[in-house]
Amino acid sequence: MAAADFQIEDGGPGLTLRLTGDWTATELGRISRRLDDELQDRCVDAVDLTDMGRFDTAGALAIVQAANCVLPPTAWTQRPEAGRTYAMVEKLERESAGPPRRSPGWVRTFGKVGRGVHDIFDEATLSMAFLGRLVVAAGSALRPGRIRWAAWFSQVERAGLDAIPIVATTNFFIGAVIAYLGANLLTQFGAGVYTVQLVAVATLRELAVLITAILLAGRSSSSFAAEIGSMRMNQEVDAMQVMGVNPFQALVIPRLAAMVLMMPLLTFIGMVAGMLGGMLVTWAELSYGPSFFIQRVSEDPKMGTHLMVGMIKAPVFAVVIAAIGCRQGMAVAGDVESLGRRVTAAVVQAIFAIIFLDAVFAMIFLELNL
């Protein structure tokens, strides 16, 4: 096998293209671009095929695109089979449609923006429809005879109890970091004793519930979307409907109930772990013992308010996490790519909704002077 090459002879009555080597798809390399540069606007009158090896449609296409005129059949008398290949490719290239016209850049940009806005409105509409169905299913599922206790307890264990170690560990280190930063900064102003209040307020009011919700958004919301989405792919949800089982009561309500029941408990555990981490750091950095830490926290009359504010957020975040995860799982199509996109969307939307709602709660409690 020899790489394709060419020479252009301009001494005769016309322009002659001398081909050497194998003009095949595997041997062309970048010869097509070099041939275009050499010929430019010149027309080839004859082809010398004395030293040419193999020839296929890729080589014919390179010549058709580079030559600015159609080679006559007499140019291929040395290799008639190559001439037939060239004629076939030239005809197909001539009759084929040209490349689609590309819109200007600003048109494509506005098109992407428009499609994005349209997708947002579609997602909002489908989410509201899902919320309505969820409310109806929750109302009918509250009847004692319709509660699926086995599914409820299973989801409580998987979504709640199994998350205790990661929630406690993460909040412990968050509380320790807050205490360490507060100790370093406040001691510069002679106010190191207020590190205790800093840790307590930040943990009880914001960090414990926020970190716990974000962890559950990444852990449970993605799990809900993946589990329900895989059932959608396997047509198990359709089978439930055929058997007369409401998929919302069988799949969505147990997960929602588990999150609403366990989120306050996990938040409280996160508060205790964060306070413990802050207490150990203040003990090590400022020599304030555990008794002093507990006394400072218990003597502050506003600590109960901060605790109430944090606990109020927990059920709301639980509903958001469960609803978004189940909503994305129910929207999975029949392919694996859709499952991956929906699981990713569940995590991203849940975290965004949690942070947005936390900001809304902050403004509400600020107006209420809490």
CSV table of C-alpha atoms in Angstrom, one decimal:
chain,number,residue,atom,x,y,z
A,1,MET,CA,0.0,0.0,0.0
A,2,ALA,CA,1.3,3.4,-1.0
A,3,ALA,CA,0.0,6.8,0.3
A,4,ALA,CA,-1.9,8.8,-2.3
A,5,ASP,CA,0.0,11.6,-4.0
A,6,PHE,CA,-0.2,13.7,-7.1
A,7,GLN,CA,1.7,16.0,-9.5
A,8,ILE,CA,0.2,18.7,-11.7
A,9,GLU,CA,1.8,19.0,-15.1
A,10,ASP,CA,1.1,22.3,-16.8
A,11,GLY,CA,3.3,22.0,-19.9
A,12,GLY,CA,1.0,20.4,-22.4
A,13,PRO,CA,-2.1,21.7,-24.2
A,14,GLY,CA,-4.0,21.5,-20.9
A,15,LEU,CA,-3.6,20.9,-17.2
A,16,THR,CA,-2.8,17.2,-16.5
A,17,LEU,CA,-3.2,15.6,-13.1
A,18,ARG,CA,-0.8,12.7,-12.4
A,19,LEU,CA,-2.0,10.4,-9.7
A,20,THR,CA,0.3,8.1,-7.8
A,21,GLY,CA,-0.2,5.6,-4.9
A,22,ASP,CA,-3.5,4.3,-3.6
A,23,TRP,CA,-6.4,6.7,-3.8
A,24,THR,CA,-8.5,5.0,-1.1
A,25,ALA,CA,-10.1,6.1,2.1
A,26,THR,CA,-7.3,4.7,4.2
A,27,GLU,CA,-4.4,6.2,2.2
A,28,LEU,CA,-5.8,9.7,1.3
A,29,GLY,CA,-4.8,11.4,4.5
A,30,ARG,CA,-4.8,15.2,4.0
A,31,ILE,CA,-4.3,14.9,0.2
A,32,SER,CA,-7.7,16.3,-0.5
A,33,ARG,CA,-6.9,19.7,1.2
A,34,ARG,CA,-3.6,19.9,-0.6
A,35,LEU,CA,-5.2,19.1,-3.9
A,36,ASP,CA,-7.7,21.9,-3.4
A,37,ASP,CA,-5.0,24.4,-2.6
A,38,GLU,CA,-2.9,23.4,-5.7
A,39,LEU,CA,-5.7,23.5,-8.2
A,40,GLN,CA,-7.6,26.5,-6.8
A,41,ASP,CA,-9.7,27.7,-9.7
A,42,ARG,CA,-7.9,25.8,-12.5
A,43,CYS,CA,-9.6,23.1,-14.5
A,44,VAL,CA,-8.1,19.7,-15.1
A,45,ASP,CA,-8.1,18.5,-18.7
A,46,ALA,CA,-6.5,15.1,-18.4
A,47,VAL,CA,-5.5,12.5,-15.8
A,48,ASP,CA,-2.3,10.3,-15.9
A,49,LEU,CA,-3.0,7.0,-14.1
A,50,THR,CA,0.2,5.2,-15.0
A,51,ASP,CA,1.5,5.1,-11.4
A,52,MET,CA,-1.9,5.0,-9.6
A,53,GLY,CA,-2.7,1.9,-7.5
A,54,ARG,CA,-6.1,1.2,-6.0
A,55,PHE,CA,-8.9,3.6,-6.5
A,56,ASP,CA,-12.3,3.9,-4.6
A,57,THR,CA,-15.1,6.3,-4.0
A,58,ALA,CA,-13.2,8.3,-1.5
A,59,GLY,CA,-10.5,9.1,-4.0
A,60,ALA,CA,-13.1,9.9,-6.7
A,61,LEU,CA,-14.8,12.3,-4.3
A,62,ALA,CA,-11.5,14.1,-3.6
A,63,ILE,CA,-11.0,14.6,-7.3
A,64,VAL,CA,-14.6,15.7,-7.9
A,65,GLN,CA,-14.5,18.3,-5.1
A,66,ALA,CA,-11.0,19.6,-6.1
A,67,ALA,CA,-11.4,19.7,-9.9
A,68,ASN,CA,-13.4,22.7,-11.1
A,69,CYS,CA,-14.8,20.9,-14.2
A,70,VAL,CA,-16.1,17.5,-15.1
A,71,LEU,CA,-13.4,15.2,-16.5
A,72,PRO,CA,-14.4,13.6,-19.8
A,73,PRO,CA,-14.6,9.8,-20.1
A,74,THR,CA,-11.5,9.9,-22.4
A,75,ALA,CA,-9.4,11.0,-19.4
A,76,TRP,CA,-9.9,7.6,-17.9
A,77,THR,CA,-8.9,5.3,-20.8
A,78,GLN,CA,-6.0,3.9,-18.9
A,79,ARG,CA,-8.3,2.7,-16.1
A,80,PRO,CA,-11.9,2.3,-17.2
A,81,GLU,CA,-13.1,1.0,-13.9
A,82,ALA,CA,-11.7,4.1,-12.2
A,83,GLY,CA,-13.6,6.2,-14.7
A,84,ARG,CA,-16.8,4.4,-13.9
A,85,THR,CA,-16.3,5.0,-10.2
A,86,TYR,CA,-15.5,8.7,-10.9
A,87,ALA,CA,-18.6,9.1,-13.0
A,88,MET,CA,-20.9,7.6,-10.4
A,89,VAL,CA,-19.4,9.8,-7.6
A,90,GLU,CA,-19.6,12.9,-9.8
A,91,LYS,CA,-23.2,12.3,-10.6
A,92,LEU,CA,-24.2,11.7,-7.0
A,93,GLU,CA,-22.3,14.8,-5.9
A,94,ARG,CA,-23.9,16.9,-8.6
A,95,GLU,CA,-27.4,15.7,-7.8
A,96,SER,CA,-27.1,15.8,-4.0
A,97,ALA,CA,-28.5,18.8,-2.1
A,98,GLY,CA,-26.0,21.3,-0.9
A,99,PRO,CA,-25.3,21.8,2.8
A,100,PRO,CA,-28.1,23.4,4.8
A,101,ARG,CA,-27.8,27.2,5.1
A,102,ARG,CA,-26.6,28.1,8.6
A,103,SER,CA,-28.4,30.9,10.3
A,104,PRO,CA,-26.5,33.9,11.7
A,105,GLY,CA,-25.0,33.5,15.1
A,106,TRP,CA,-27.4,35.9,16.8
A,107,VAL,CA,-30.4,34.0,15.3
A,108,ARG,CA,-29.0,30.7,16.8
A,109,THR,CA,-28.4,32.4,20.1
A,110,PHE,CA,-32.0,33.7,20.3
A,111,GLY,CA,-33.3,30.3,19.2
A,112,LYS,CA,-31.5,28.6,22.1
A,113,VAL,CA,-32.8,31.2,24.6
A,114,GLY,CA,-36.3,30.7,23.2
A,115,ARG,CA,-36.1,27.0,23.5
A,116,GLY,CA,-34.8,27.3,27.0
A,117,VAL,CA,-37.7,29.6,28.1
A,118,HIS,CA,-40.1,27.2,26.4
A,119,ASP,CA,-38.6,24.2,28.3
A,120,ILE,CA,-38.8,26.1,31.6
A,121,PHE,CA,-42.5,26.8,31.1
A,122,ASP,CA,-43.2,23.2,30.1
A,123,GLU,CA,-41.3,22.0,33.1
A,124,ALA,CA,-43.3,24.4,35.4
A,125,THR,CA,-46.6,23.3,33.9
A,126,LEU,CA,-45.8,19.6,34.3
A,127,SER,CA,-44.6,20.2,37.8
A,128,MET,CA,-47.8,21.9,38.7
A,129,ALA,CA,-49.8,19.0,37.2
A,130,PHE,CA,-47.7,16.5,39.2
A,131,LEU,CA,-48.3,18.6,42.4
A,132,GLY,CA,-52.0,18.5,41.8
A,133,ARG,CA,-52.0,14.7,41.4
A,134,LEU,CA,-49.8,14.4,44.4
A,135,VAL,CA,-52.3,16.4,46.6
A,136,VAL,CA,-55.2,14.3,45.4
A,137,ALA,CA,-53.3,11.0,46.0
A,138,ALA,CA,-52.1,12.2,49.5
A,139,GLY,CA,-55.7,13.1,50.5
A,140,SER,CA,-57.0,9.6,49.5
A,141,ALA,CA,-54.0,7.8,51.0
A,142,LEU,CA,-54.6,9.2,54.5
A,143,ARG,CA,-57.4,6.8,55.0
A,144,PRO,CA,-56.2,4.1,57.5
A,145,GLY,CA,-57.2,1.2,55.2
A,146,ARG,CA,-55.1,2.5,52.3
A,147,ILE,CA,-51.8,3.2,54.1
A,148,ARG,CA,-49.1,0.8,52.8
A,149,TRP,CA,-47.3,0.4,56.1
A,150,ALA,CA,-44.6,-2.0,54.7
A,151,ALA,CA,-43.6,0.5,52.0
A,152,TRP,CA,-43.7,3.4,54.5
A,153,PHE,CA,-41.4,1.7,57.0
A,154,SER,CA,-39.1,0.5,54.2
A,155,GLN,CA,-38.7,4.0,52.9
A,156,VAL,CA,-38.2,5.4,56.5
A,157,GLU,CA,-35.3,3.1,57.0
A,158,ARG,CA,-33.7,3.7,53.6
A,159,ALA,CA,-34.2,7.4,53.3
A,160,GLY,CA,-34.0,8.3,57.0
A,161,LEU,CA,-32.3,5.9,59.3
A,162,ASP,CA,-29.5,5.0,56.8
A,163,ALA,CA,-28.7,8.7,56.3
A,164,ILE,CA,-28.0,9.3,60.0
A,165,PRO,CA,-24.2,8.6,59.8
A,166,ILE,CA,-23.5,10.9,56.9
A,167,VAL,CA,-25.8,13.7,58.3
A,168,ALA,CA,-24.2,13.6,61.7
A,169,THR,CA,-20.6,13.4,60.4
A,170,THR,CA,-21.1,16.3,57.9
A,171,ASN,CA,-22.8,18.6,60.4
A,172,PHE,CA,-20.1,17.8,63.0
A,173,PHE,CA,-17.3,19.0,60.8
A,174,ILE,CA,-19.4,22.0,59.6
A,175,GLY,CA,-19.9,23.0,63.3
A,176,ALA,CA,-16.2,22.5,64.0
A,177,VAL,CA,-15.2,24.7,61.0
A,178,ILE,CA,-17.6,27.5,62.1
A,179,ALA,CA,-16.2,27.4,65.6
A,180,TYR,CA,-12.6,27.4,64.4
A,181,LEU,CA,-13.2,30.4,62.1
A,182,GLY,CA,-15.1,32.2,64.8
A,183,ALA,CA,-12.5,31.6,67.4
A,184,ASN,CA,-9.7,32.9,65.2
A,185,LEU,CA,-11.6,36.1,64.2
A,186,LEU,CA,-13.4,37.0,67.4
A,187,THR,CA,-10.3,36.6,69.6
A,188,GLN,CA,-8.7,39.4,67.6
A,189,PHE,CA,-11.3,41.7,69.1
A,190,GLY,CA,-11.4,40.2,72.6
A,191,ALA,CA,-14.8,38.6,72.0
A,192,GLY,CA,-13.8,35.0,71.8
A,193,VAL,CA,-16.6,34.1,74.2
A,194,TYR,CA,-19.2,34.9,71.6
A,195,THR,CA,-17.9,31.9,69.5
A,196,VAL,CA,-20.4,29.8,71.4
A,197,GLN,CA,-23.3,32.0,70.2
A,198,LEU,CA,-22.0,32.0,66.7
A,199,VAL,CA,-21.9,28.3,66.5
A,200,ALA,CA,-25.3,27.8,68.2
A,201,VAL,CA,-27.1,30.4,66.0
A,202,ALA,CA,-25.5,29.3,62.8
A,203,THR,CA,-26.1,25.6,63.5
A,204,LEU,CA,-29.7,25.8,64.9
A,205,ARG,CA,-31.0,28.4,62.5
A,206,GLU,CA,-29.4,27.7,59.2
A,207,LEU,CA,-26.6,25.2,58.7
A,208,ALA,CA,-28.0,22.0,60.2
A,209,VAL,CA,-31.3,22.0,58.3
A,210,LEU,CA,-29.6,23.3,55.1
A,211,ILE,CA,-26.7,20.8,55.1
A,212,THR,CA,-29.1,18.0,55.9
A,213,ALA,CA,-31.5,19.0,53.1
A,214,ILE,CA,-28.7,19.2,50.6
A,215,LEU,CA,-27.3,15.8,51.6
A,216,LEU,CA,-30.8,14.3,51.3
A,217,ALA,CA,-31.2,16.0,47.9
A,218,GLY,CA,-28.1,14.3,46.6
A,219,ARG,CA,-28.8,11.0,48.4
A,220,SER,CA,-32.6,10.4,48.5
A,221,SER,CA,-33.9,12.6,45.7
A,222,SER,CA,-31.6,10.9,43.2
A,223,SER,CA,-32.5,7.5,44.6
A,224,PHE,CA,-36.2,8.2,44.2
A,225,ALA,CA,-35.7,9.4,40.6
A,226,ALA,CA,-33.6,6.3,39.7
A,227,GLU,CA,-35.9,3.8,41.4
A,228,ILE,CA,-39.1,5.1,39.9
A,229,GLY,CA,-37.4,5.8,36.6
A,230,SER,CA,-36.1,2.2,36.3
A,231,MET,CA,-39.6,1.0,37.0
A,232,ARG,CA,-40.9,3.3,34.2
A,233,MET,CA,-38.3,1.8,31.8
A,234,ASN,CA,-39.3,-1.7,32.7
A,235,GLN,CA,-43.0,-0.8,32.3
A,236,GLU,CA,-43.7,-1.8,35.9
A,237,VAL,CA,-45.6,1.5,36.4
A,238,ASP,CA,-47.8,0.7,33.4
A,239,ALA,CA,-48.4,-2.8,34.9
A,240,MET,CA,-49.5,-1.3,38.2
A,241,GLN,CA,-52.1,0.8,36.3
A,242,VAL,CA,-53.4,-2.2,34.5
A,243,MET,CA,-53.8,-4.1,37.8
A,244,GLY,CA,-55.7,-1.1,39.2
A,245,VAL,CA,-52.9,0.1,41.5
A,246,ASN,CA,-52.4,3.9,41.7
A,247,PRO,CA,-48.7,4.5,41.1
A,248,PHE,CA,-48.9,7.6,43.2
A,249,GLN,CA,-50.2,5.8,46.3
A,250,ALA,CA,-47.8,2.9,45.8
A,251,LEU,CA,-44.6,4.8,44.8
A,252,VAL,CA,-44.8,8.5,45.6
A,253,ILE,CA,-46.8,8.7,48.9
A,254,PRO,CA,-44.5,6.3,50.9
A,255,ARG,CA,-41.4,8.2,49.8
A,256,LEU,CA,-43.0,11.6,50.6
A,257,ALA,CA,-44.3,10.4,54.0
A,258,ALA,CA,-40.8,8.9,54.9
A,259,MET,CA,-39.1,12.2,54.1
A,260,VAL,CA,-41.6,14.3,56.0
A,261,LEU,CA,-41.3,12.0,59.0
A,262,MET,CA,-37.5,11.7,59.0
A,263,MET,CA,-36.4,15.1,57.9
A,264,PRO,CA,-37.1,16.8,61.3
A,265,LEU,CA,-35.3,13.9,63.1
A,266,LEU,CA,-32.3,14.1,60.8
A,267,THR,CA,-32.3,17.9,61.2
A,268,PHE,CA,-32.2,17.6,65.0
A,269,ILE,CA,-29.4,15.0,64.8
A,270,GLY,CA,-27.5,17.4,62.6
A,271,MET,CA,-28.0,20.2,65.1
A,272,VAL,CA,-26.7,18.1,68.0
A,273,ALA,CA,-23.7,17.0,65.9
A,274,GLY,CA,-22.9,20.5,64.8
A,275,MET,CA,-23.1,21.8,68.3
A,276,LEU,CA,-20.9,19.0,69.4
A,277,GLY,CA,-18.3,19.8,66.8
A,278,GLY,CA,-18.3,23.5,67.8
A,279,MET,CA,-18.1,22.6,71.4
A,280,LEU,CA,-15.0,20.5,70.9
A,281,VAL,CA,-13.2,23.2,68.9
A,282,THR,CA,-14.0,25.9,71.4
A,283,TRP,CA,-12.7,23.6,74.2
A,284,ALA,CA,-9.5,23.0,72.3
A,285,GLU,CA,-8.9,26.5,70.9
A,286,LEU,CA,-10.3,28.7,73.7
A,287,SER,CA,-10.2,26.4,76.7
A,288,TYR,CA,-14.0,26.8,77.2
A,289,GLY,CA,-15.2,23.5,78.6
A,290,PRO,CA,-18.4,21.7,77.7
A,291,SER,CA,-20.2,23.0,80.9
A,292,PHE,CA,-19.4,26.6,79.9
A,293,PHE,CA,-20.6,25.9,76.3
A,294,ILE,CA,-23.9,24.4,77.5
A,295,GLN,CA,-24.5,27.1,80.0
A,296,ARG,CA,-24.0,29.9,77.5
A,297,VAL,CA,-26.4,28.2,75.1
A,298,SER,CA,-29.1,27.5,77.7
A,299,GLU,CA,-29.0,31.0,79.2
A,300,ASP,CA,-29.6,32.7,75.8
A,301,PRO,CA,-33.4,33.2,75.6
A,302,LYS,CA,-33.4,33.4,71.8
A,303,MET,CA,-32.0,29.9,71.3
A,304,GLY,CA,-35.4,28.4,71.4
A,305,THR,CA,-36.5,30.7,68.6
A,306,HIS,CA,-33.5,29.7,66.5
A,307,LEU,CA,-34.3,26.1,67.1
A,308,MET,CA,-37.9,26.6,66.1
A,309,VAL,CA,-36.9,28.4,62.9
A,310,GLY,CA,-34.7,25.5,61.9
A,311,MET,CA,-37.3,22.9,62.6
A,312,ILE,CA,-40.0,24.7,60.7
A,313,LYS,CA,-37.9,24.6,57.5
A,314,ALA,CA,-37.4,20.8,57.8
A,315,PRO,CA,-40.8,19.5,56.7
A,316,VAL,CA,-41.0,22.0,53.8
A,317,PHE,CA,-37.6,20.9,52.5
A,318,ALA,CA,-38.7,17.3,52.9
A,319,VAL,CA,-41.7,17.8,50.7
A,320,VAL,CA,-39.6,19.6,48.1
A,321,ILE,CA,-36.9,16.8,48.0
A,322,ALA,CA,-39.4,14.0,47.7
A,323,ALA,CA,-41.7,15.7,45.2
A,324,ILE,CA,-38.9,16.7,42.9
A,325,GLY,CA,-37.3,13.2,43.0
A,326,CYS,CA,-40.5,11.4,42.3
A,327,ARG,CA,-41.6,13.9,39.7
A,328,GLN,CA,-38.4,13.4,37.7
A,329,GLY,CA,-38.6,9.6,38.1
A,330,MET,CA,-42.2,9.6,36.7
A,331,ALA,CA,-40.9,11.6,33.7
A,332,VAL,CA,-38.3,9.1,32.6
A,333,ALA,CA,-38.8,7.8,29.1
A,334,GLY,CA,-37.8,4.3,27.8
A,335,ASP,CA,-34.1,4.8,27.4
A,336,VAL,CA,-31.1,4.9,29.8
A,337,GLU,CA,-30.1,8.4,28.6
A,338,SER,CA,-33.4,9.8,29.8
A,339,LEU,CA,-32.9,8.1,33.2
A,340,GLY,CA,-29.5,9.7,33.6
A,341,ARG,CA,-30.8,13.2,32.6
A,342,ARG,CA,-33.7,12.9,35.0
A,343,VAL,CA,-31.6,11.8,37.9
A,344,THR,CA,-29.2,14.7,37.4
A,345,ALA,CA,-32.2,17.1,37.1
A,346,ALA,CA,-33.6,15.8,40.3
A,347,VAL,CA,-30.5,16.6,42.3
A,348,VAL,CA,-29.9,20.0,40.7
A,349,GLN,CA,-33.5,21.1,41.0
A,350,ALA,CA,-33.8,19.9,44.6
A,351,ILE,CA,-30.6,21.7,45.7
A,352,PHE,CA,-31.7,24.9,43.9
A,353,ALA,CA,-35.2,24.7,45.4
A,354,ILE,CA,-33.8,24.2,48.9
A,355,ILE,CA,-31.4,27.2,48.6
A,356,PHE,CA,-34.2,29.4,47.1
A,357,LEU,CA,-36.7,28.4,49.8
A,358,ASP,CA,-34.1,29.0,52.5
A,359,ALA,CA,-33.7,32.6,51.2
A,360,VAL,CA,-37.5,33.0,51.2
A,361,PHE,CA,-37.7,31.7,54.8
A,362,ALA,CA,-34.9,34.1,55.8
A,363,MET,CA,-36.8,37.1,54.5
A,364,ILE,CA,-40.1,35.9,56.1
A,365,PHE,CA,-38.5,35.4,59.5
A,366,LEU,CA,-36.7,38.8,59.2
A,367,GLU,CA,-40.1,40.5,58.6
A,368,LEU,CA,-41.6,38.6,61.5
A,369,ASN,CA,-38.6,39.7,63.7
A,370,LEU,CA,-37.9,36.0,64.6
